[in-house]
mmCIF file of C-alpha atoms in Angstrom:
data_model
loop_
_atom_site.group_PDB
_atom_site.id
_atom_site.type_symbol
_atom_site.label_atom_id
_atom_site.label_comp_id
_atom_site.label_asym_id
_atom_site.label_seq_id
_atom_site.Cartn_x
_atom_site.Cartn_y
_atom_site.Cartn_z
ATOM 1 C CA UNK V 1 -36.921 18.793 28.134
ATOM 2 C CA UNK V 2 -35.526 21.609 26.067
ATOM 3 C CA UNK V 3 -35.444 25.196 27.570
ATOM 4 C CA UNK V 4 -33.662 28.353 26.612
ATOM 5 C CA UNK V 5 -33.808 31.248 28.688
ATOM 6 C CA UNK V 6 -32.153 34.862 27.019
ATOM 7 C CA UNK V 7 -31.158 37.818 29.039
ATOM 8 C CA UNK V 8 -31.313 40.547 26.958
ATOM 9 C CA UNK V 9 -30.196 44.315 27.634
ATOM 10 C CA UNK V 10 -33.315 46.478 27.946
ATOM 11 C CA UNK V 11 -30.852 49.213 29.343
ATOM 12 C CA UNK V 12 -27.506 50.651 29.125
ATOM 13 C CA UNK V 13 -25.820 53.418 30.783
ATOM 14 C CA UNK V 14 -22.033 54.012 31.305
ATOM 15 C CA UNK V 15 -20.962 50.773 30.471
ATOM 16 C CA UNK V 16 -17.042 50.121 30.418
ATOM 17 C CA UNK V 17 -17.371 46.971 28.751
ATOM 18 C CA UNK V 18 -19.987 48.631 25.826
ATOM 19 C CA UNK V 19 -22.688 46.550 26.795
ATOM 20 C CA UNK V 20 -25.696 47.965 24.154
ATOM 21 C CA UNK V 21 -29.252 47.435 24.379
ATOM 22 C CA UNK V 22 -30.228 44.560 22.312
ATOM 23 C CA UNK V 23 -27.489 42.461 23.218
ATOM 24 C CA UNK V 24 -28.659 38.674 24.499
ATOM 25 C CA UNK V 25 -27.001 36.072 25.893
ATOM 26 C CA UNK V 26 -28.638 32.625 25.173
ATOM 27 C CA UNK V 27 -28.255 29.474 27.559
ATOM 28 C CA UNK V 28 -30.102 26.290 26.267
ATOM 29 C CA UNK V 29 -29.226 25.331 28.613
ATOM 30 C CA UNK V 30 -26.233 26.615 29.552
ATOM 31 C CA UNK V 31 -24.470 29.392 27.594
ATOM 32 C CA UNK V 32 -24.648 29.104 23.298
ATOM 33 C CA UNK V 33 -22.270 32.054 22.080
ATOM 34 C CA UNK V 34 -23.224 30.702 18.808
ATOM 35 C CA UNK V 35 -27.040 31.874 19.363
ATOM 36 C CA UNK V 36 -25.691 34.858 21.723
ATOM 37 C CA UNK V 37 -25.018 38.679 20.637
ATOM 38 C CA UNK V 38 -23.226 41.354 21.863
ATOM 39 C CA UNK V 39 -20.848 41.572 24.694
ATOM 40 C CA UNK V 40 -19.968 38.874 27.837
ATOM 41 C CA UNK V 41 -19.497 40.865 30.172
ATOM 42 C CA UNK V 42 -18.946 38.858 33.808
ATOM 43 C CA UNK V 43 -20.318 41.298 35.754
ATOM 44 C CA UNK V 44 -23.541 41.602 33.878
ATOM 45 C CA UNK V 45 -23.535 37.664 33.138
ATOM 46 C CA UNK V 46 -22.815 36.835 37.576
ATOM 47 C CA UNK V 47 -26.803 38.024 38.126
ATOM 48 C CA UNK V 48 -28.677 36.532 35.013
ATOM 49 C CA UNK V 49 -26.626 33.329 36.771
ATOM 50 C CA UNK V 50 -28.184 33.471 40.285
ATOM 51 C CA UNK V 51 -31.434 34.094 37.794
ATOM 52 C CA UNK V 52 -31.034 30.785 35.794
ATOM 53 C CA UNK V 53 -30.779 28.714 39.324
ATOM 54 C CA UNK V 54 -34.214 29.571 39.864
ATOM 55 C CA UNK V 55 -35.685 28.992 36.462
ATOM 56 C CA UNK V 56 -34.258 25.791 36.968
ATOM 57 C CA UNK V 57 -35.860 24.958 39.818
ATOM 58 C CA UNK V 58 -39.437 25.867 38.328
ATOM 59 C CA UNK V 59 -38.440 24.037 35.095
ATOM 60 C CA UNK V 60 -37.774 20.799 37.258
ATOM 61 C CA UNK V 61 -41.256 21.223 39.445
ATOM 62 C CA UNK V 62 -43.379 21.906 36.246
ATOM 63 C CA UNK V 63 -41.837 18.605 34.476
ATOM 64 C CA UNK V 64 -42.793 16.477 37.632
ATOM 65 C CA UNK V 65 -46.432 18.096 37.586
ATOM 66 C CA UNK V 66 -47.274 16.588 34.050
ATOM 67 C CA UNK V 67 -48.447 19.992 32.444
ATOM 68 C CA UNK V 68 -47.941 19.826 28.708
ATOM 69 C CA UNK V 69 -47.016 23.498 28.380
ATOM 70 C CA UNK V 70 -44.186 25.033 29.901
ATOM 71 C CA UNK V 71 -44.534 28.625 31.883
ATOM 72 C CA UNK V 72 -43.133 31.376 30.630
ATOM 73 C CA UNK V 73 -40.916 32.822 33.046
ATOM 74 C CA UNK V 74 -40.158 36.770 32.852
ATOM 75 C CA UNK V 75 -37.625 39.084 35.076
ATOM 76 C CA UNK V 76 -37.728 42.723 34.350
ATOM 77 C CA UNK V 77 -35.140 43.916 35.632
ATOM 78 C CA UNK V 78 -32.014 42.366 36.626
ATOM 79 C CA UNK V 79 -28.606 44.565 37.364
ATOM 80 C CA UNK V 80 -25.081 44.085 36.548
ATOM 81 C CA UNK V 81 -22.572 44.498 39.357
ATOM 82 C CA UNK V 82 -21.137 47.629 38.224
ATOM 83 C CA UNK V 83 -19.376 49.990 40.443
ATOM 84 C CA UNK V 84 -21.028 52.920 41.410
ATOM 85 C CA UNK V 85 -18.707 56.193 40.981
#
């Protein structure tokens, strides 16, 4: 099985670490900075984490059903952890 899953910044407001929209990360499956752009920032990458768990999870239950196409999996909205001043 190959997957790759990007999380990529739809929104950015206030960011100390200059997070911009357009930036991705890329995990195929686990992080490529090769294929990634923009900014790592831990606090933003800590959610899109608890995020991959679960696409996991679905990845593993469609490749034990035997369907040849894989679902496309979409979250809309994720936050960082940023601190609210």
């Amino acid at each position: 099985m190959k997957f790759e899953t990007v999380a990529e910044v739809i929104k950015s407001e206030r960011c100390f670490a200059q997070v911009k929209v357009g930036d991705k990360l890329v995990f195929d499956p686990i992080f490529n900075p090769e294929k990634s752009k923009g900014v790592m920032c831990p606090k933003a990458l800590l959610p899109v984490m608890n995020q991959i768990g679960a696409i996991w999870e679905m990845a593993t239950e469609w490749a034990a059903s035997g369907k040849e196409k894989p679902p496309e999996i979409v979250w809309r909205f994720i936050r960082c952890f940023r601190s609210r001043t």
